[in-house]
XYZ file of C-alpha atoms in Angstrom:
361
model
C 3.470 10.275 -24.348
C 6.090 10.456 -21.254
C 5.829 8.901 -18.322
C 5.564 11.359 -15.997
C 1.719 13.130 -17.832
C 0.838 9.333 -15.682
C 1.220 11.083 -12.394
C -0.985 13.328 -10.532
C -0.097 16.333 -7.822
C -3.149 15.492 -5.913
C -5.720 13.007 -5.029
C -9.021 14.325 -6.874
C -6.571 15.232 -10.259
C -5.802 11.180 -10.040
C -8.994 10.613 -9.495
C -9.702 12.758 -12.295
C -7.385 10.958 -14.765
C -7.861 7.425 -13.369
C -12.099 7.904 -14.196
C -11.669 9.370 -17.557
C -9.196 6.436 -18.432
C -10.857 3.787 -17.471
C -13.899 5.673 -19.661
C -11.675 6.006 -22.358
C -10.562 2.113 -22.062
C -14.159 0.643 -21.491
C -14.121 -0.056 -17.962
C -16.924 -0.700 -16.255
C -17.124 1.433 -13.420
C -18.385 1.646 -9.827
C -17.478 4.190 -6.944
C -17.778 3.694 -3.309
C -18.212 6.663 -1.325
C -15.499 6.910 2.337
C -17.632 8.404 5.746
C -14.579 10.805 5.867
C -14.406 13.575 3.571
C -10.807 15.794 2.067
C -9.143 18.462 2.853
C -11.440 21.074 1.285
C -14.928 19.332 2.771
C -14.699 17.401 -0.865
C -16.649 13.223 -0.849
C -13.921 10.487 -1.311
C -13.955 7.884 -3.444
C -12.423 3.877 -3.373
C -12.744 3.568 -7.609
C -13.543 0.085 -9.071
C -12.581 -1.050 -12.924
C -13.441 -3.660 -14.657
C -12.627 -4.475 -18.370
C -12.398 -7.713 -20.436
C -15.092 -10.456 -20.433
C -18.161 -9.705 -18.088
C -17.549 -13.354 -16.135
C -13.565 -14.436 -16.224
C -12.158 -17.440 -15.076
C -8.786 -15.704 -14.519
C -9.140 -12.250 -13.099
C -5.993 -9.606 -12.160
C -6.790 -7.712 -9.464
C -3.901 -4.721 -9.892
C -4.659 -1.405 -6.735
C -3.738 1.031 -5.616
C -3.547 3.244 -2.160
C -3.423 0.634 0.636
C -1.654 3.783 1.838
C -2.750 6.726 1.273
C -0.144 8.634 0.117
C 1.415 5.907 -1.598
C -1.387 6.440 -3.866
C 0.220 9.062 -5.861
C 2.533 5.566 -7.460
C 0.051 3.623 -7.720
C -2.392 5.795 -9.524
C 0.688 6.704 -11.760
C 0.781 3.013 -12.843
C -3.100 2.400 -12.801
C -3.685 4.862 -15.376
C -0.079 4.354 -17.357
C -1.344 0.926 -17.648
C -5.119 1.844 -18.934
C -3.355 5.248 -21.027
C -0.798 3.230 -22.607
C -2.496 0.465 -23.835
C -1.324 -2.332 -21.926
C -5.372 -3.595 -21.704
C -6.837 -3.641 -24.800
C -5.263 -6.343 -25.767
C -5.461 -9.043 -22.756
C -5.351 -12.827 -23.277
C -7.917 -14.849 -23.879
C -11.018 -15.502 -20.913
C -8.676 -12.975 -18.521
C -10.125 -9.494 -17.209
C -8.481 -6.856 -14.853
C -9.969 -4.801 -11.916
C -8.673 -2.464 -11.349
C -9.116 -0.759 -7.656
C -7.813 3.255 -7.332
C -7.463 4.548 -4.148
C -8.419 1.586 -1.287
C -7.501 4.455 0.930
C -8.811 8.021 -0.176
C -8.709 9.343 3.147
C -4.729 9.381 3.741
C -4.155 10.131 -0.375
C -6.154 13.717 0.131
C -4.620 14.586 3.525
C -1.007 13.198 2.332
C -1.417 10.038 5.106
C -0.580 6.402 5.033
C -3.405 5.473 7.827
C -7.422 6.222 7.310
C -9.699 8.251 9.040
C -9.213 5.927 12.139
C -4.767 6.372 12.131
C -5.453 2.030 10.605
C -2.823 0.976 8.942
C -5.072 -0.750 6.369
C -2.346 -3.771 5.789
C -2.576 -4.517 9.318
C -6.088 -3.986 9.617
C -7.212 -7.935 7.396
C -6.123 -9.719 10.836
C -9.208 -12.094 12.292
C -10.461 -8.997 14.643
C -12.653 -12.290 16.271
C -9.187 -14.291 17.531
C -7.226 -12.140 19.648
C -4.497 -9.511 18.615
C -0.951 -10.092 17.950
C 0.790 -7.895 20.657
C 3.848 -6.201 19.590
C 5.510 -6.041 23.320
C 8.654 -4.520 21.257
C 6.072 -2.050 19.708
C 5.318 -1.125 23.828
C 8.890 -1.333 25.355
C 10.079 2.043 22.130
C 6.411 3.441 21.511
C 7.511 7.053 23.855
C 10.275 7.426 21.426
C 8.717 6.388 17.989
C 6.705 9.266 18.824
C 7.912 11.463 21.700
C 5.957 14.267 22.645
C 7.922 17.349 21.532
C 9.716 16.905 17.810
C 12.635 19.525 18.819
C 15.897 18.287 17.250
C 16.568 17.782 20.968
C 13.467 15.299 21.848
C 14.553 13.473 18.426
C 17.822 12.901 18.925
C 16.901 11.449 23.012
C 14.427 9.776 21.412
C 16.758 8.687 18.320
C 19.174 7.049 20.552
C 17.197 4.993 22.881
C 16.197 3.658 19.022
C 19.667 2.771 18.240
C 20.144 1.211 21.939
C 17.619 -1.136 20.309
C 18.869 -2.480 17.380
C 22.000 -2.846 18.788
C 21.450 -5.157 20.934
C 18.236 -7.056 18.827
C 19.739 -6.364 15.567
C 18.602 -3.843 12.483
C 15.818 -6.162 11.398
C 13.830 -6.269 15.071
C 13.546 -2.363 15.605
C 12.770 -2.169 11.649
C 10.033 -5.106 12.654
C 8.875 -3.768 16.547
C 8.239 0.921 14.642
C 7.130 -1.327 11.058
C 4.923 -5.068 12.217
C 1.949 -3.601 13.528
C 0.214 -3.086 16.557
C -3.151 -3.685 18.101
C -3.475 -1.576 21.666
C -2.069 2.329 20.840
C -5.185 3.926 18.614
C -3.203 7.067 17.917
C -0.045 5.273 17.235
C 1.839 4.256 13.856
C 1.040 1.183 12.345
C -2.180 0.497 14.637
C -4.636 -2.300 13.185
C -7.037 -1.094 14.100
C -9.938 -4.007 16.068
C -12.712 -3.977 13.416
C -12.380 -4.301 9.931
C -12.325 -0.473 8.376
C -14.799 0.759 5.981
C -11.897 -0.250 3.153
C -11.510 -3.098 4.219
C -15.146 -4.195 3.874
C -14.704 -2.473 0.535
C -11.882 -5.263 -0.358
C -13.323 -7.461 1.448
C -16.590 -7.778 -0.344
C -14.673 -6.889 -4.148
C -13.090 -10.337 -3.293
C -16.603 -12.274 -2.818
C -17.603 -10.975 -5.667
C -14.583 -11.566 -7.720
C -14.831 -15.791 -6.046
C -18.377 -16.130 -7.688
C -16.912 -16.074 -11.072
C -12.699 -16.568 -11.069
C -11.709 -19.621 -10.549
C -7.824 -17.943 -10.834
C -6.744 -15.007 -9.187
C -3.594 -12.686 -9.241
C -3.062 -9.730 -7.156
C -0.596 -6.451 -7.743
C -0.436 -3.957 -4.826
C 1.256 -1.725 -5.913
C 3.016 0.615 -2.870
C 6.528 2.480 -1.910
C 8.632 3.211 1.013
C 11.502 0.461 0.782
C 13.784 -0.478 -1.000
C 16.975 1.285 -3.061
C 15.654 4.500 -4.911
C 13.374 3.828 -8.422
C 13.465 -0.088 -8.044
C 9.963 -1.776 -8.026
C 11.162 -4.971 -5.927
C 8.892 -7.923 -6.347
C 7.411 -9.221 -2.814
C 6.178 -12.888 -3.203
C 2.953 -12.695 -1.334
C 3.182 -16.456 0.183
C 4.853 -18.515 2.852
C 7.535 -21.327 1.525
C 6.167 -24.227 0.228
C 2.809 -23.189 -0.959
C 1.983 -23.172 -4.376
C 1.124 -20.266 -4.515
C 4.665 -19.054 -3.724
C 6.235 -21.846 -5.876
C 4.077 -19.961 -9.125
C 5.235 -16.726 -7.926
C 8.984 -17.978 -8.217
C 7.365 -19.001 -11.575
C 6.769 -16.215 -12.737
C 9.103 -14.313 -11.607
C 12.455 -16.604 -11.080
C 15.506 -14.894 -9.012
C 13.991 -11.070 -8.713
C 10.855 -12.353 -6.369
C 11.401 -11.674 -3.217
C 10.505 -13.254 0.506
C 10.933 -12.204 3.902
C 11.365 -16.195 4.598
C 14.322 -15.738 2.846
C 15.575 -12.673 3.734
C 15.904 -11.224 0.972
C 12.659 -8.437 1.319
C 12.638 -5.221 2.431
C 10.231 -5.564 4.352
C 10.012 -6.891 7.745
C 6.965 -9.983 8.087
C 3.454 -8.539 8.745
C 0.248 -9.222 10.478
C -2.983 -8.693 9.047
C -1.999 -7.521 5.170
C -4.478 -6.933 2.520
C -3.833 -10.153 0.454
C -4.640 -12.441 4.180
C -7.834 -10.901 4.063
C -7.984 -11.514 0.238
C -7.455 -15.505 0.578
C -9.427 -15.457 3.015
C -12.532 -13.522 1.089
C -12.039 -16.346 -1.416
C -11.657 -19.534 -0.209
C -10.447 -22.527 -3.221
C -9.675 -20.057 -5.300
C -6.157 -20.576 -6.501
C -4.433 -17.457 -5.864
C -1.084 -16.256 -6.490
C -0.209 -12.012 -4.959
C 2.586 -9.952 -5.297
C 3.259 -6.345 -3.699
C 5.205 -4.356 -5.530
C 7.610 -1.912 -3.908
C 9.530 0.933 -4.670
C 12.203 2.672 -3.555
C 12.212 6.081 -2.053
C 14.520 7.293 0.498
C 16.965 4.971 3.429
C 14.087 3.375 5.300
C 15.295 5.819 8.138
C 14.417 9.314 6.446
C 11.451 7.051 5.469
C 10.744 5.642 8.761
C 11.145 9.265 10.078
C 8.692 10.769 7.888
C 6.312 8.504 9.124
C 7.367 9.110 12.933
C 7.116 12.392 11.917
C 3.413 12.915 10.500
C 2.486 10.427 12.939
C 3.295 13.671 16.218
C 1.749 16.069 13.924
C -1.608 14.897 14.049
C -0.965 13.874 17.804
C -0.045 16.045 19.292
C 1.001 19.683 16.562
C -0.422 21.348 14.169
C -1.535 21.033 10.916
C -1.855 24.291 9.955
C 1.270 25.439 11.424
C 4.788 26.356 9.061
C 5.730 22.814 10.831
C 3.042 21.019 9.628
C 3.162 22.003 6.341
C 7.087 20.958 6.426
C 5.648 18.095 7.932
C 3.121 16.643 5.352
C 5.756 18.140 2.388
C 7.900 15.721 3.913
C 5.796 12.556 4.006
C 4.532 13.453 -0.048
C 8.420 13.142 -1.000
C 9.107 9.325 0.935
C 6.575 7.897 -0.631
C 6.328 9.983 -4.123
C 9.489 11.891 -5.250
C 7.891 13.949 -7.543
C 11.095 13.757 -9.698
C 11.125 12.380 -13.542
C 13.249 9.715 -13.350
C 12.154 7.517 -9.828
C 8.497 8.318 -12.413
C 9.626 7.201 -15.456
C 11.217 3.394 -13.729
C 7.918 3.070 -11.465
C 5.697 3.162 -14.735
C 8.203 0.553 -16.608
C 8.841 -1.858 -13.819
C 5.036 -1.266 -13.189
C 4.231 -2.196 -17.264
C 6.708 -5.101 -17.444
C 5.303 -6.876 -13.596
C 1.778 -6.441 -15.346
C 2.554 -8.102 -18.217
C 4.222 -11.242 -17.366
C 1.436 -10.983 -14.323
C -0.412 -11.238 -17.145
C 0.741 -14.400 -18.929
C 1.643 -16.438 -15.744
C -2.161 -16.008 -15.459
C -2.797 -16.746 -18.764
C -1.111 -19.813 -19.212
C -2.123 -21.219 -15.932
């Protein structure tokens, strides 16, 4: 079967494929309805499917759609793992849990953010403590999202961003924009001031897993950073920790880390793996982000900026709005067979290796 058949055109099709494939594979399903609705008023869900023993000591959690529009990628890989039979023969004592569309709102509306404009991968900070402050974002926010999105206004804004990059370095500019901020609810990469609905769903699931497992591995599926079609295995742990060493052992030189400077990602605050780790103290946890490249970095960030401008200042139901929606969809889901094939092959390989590493621990 061609890998392209695993992928979908819109959220509803993706959910239908996932549910059908999970049922056919003997998955035990639960669904959580999001408080918001889709563009046509349809209900939106985060779906969870469990495979293998009822109570497994070792569990692989695979999750998609943390950044909604990236759900096209994650859903395709999850459906592929089910339809291809990868999960039909699991190692002894190992269970698999698939979470489909952590952010169904963003998936359906073609947004990275959720129903409150929150970036879920910045929402898992300890909200009882003072939130991290991104001073560089404060300096640049009016240029990241100017009031007008005309060519002239964008050029002027870009020149100010380039000037910051020239002075502080490209990595500092990327971090200023993408690391996360907790002040401007309408802005990009906003982390929110309290646990979001999706945060609560994932935290509750992690707590349930912690009651039965002693070892947990996580694959978080993302797109947008790195070379076109390449799946970068980002080590989710800090150097020096046993979990960091485990990921290096399982994946060797293929695993990257922001700490060693070979990752395409900036340092993040409040990512989902942090939240999972907090919800399962005492559990041996090993997590990676599997990140697929799409467009050059500037084009990807510009698509995020354009979508943010559209929802703050623009009109969704306009030629400009529809063009921006197609732009952000393409920035996180290149609808080309070569990209889908590469994504699926890497996803299958990383899953098999993660299962092997988990089984041998």
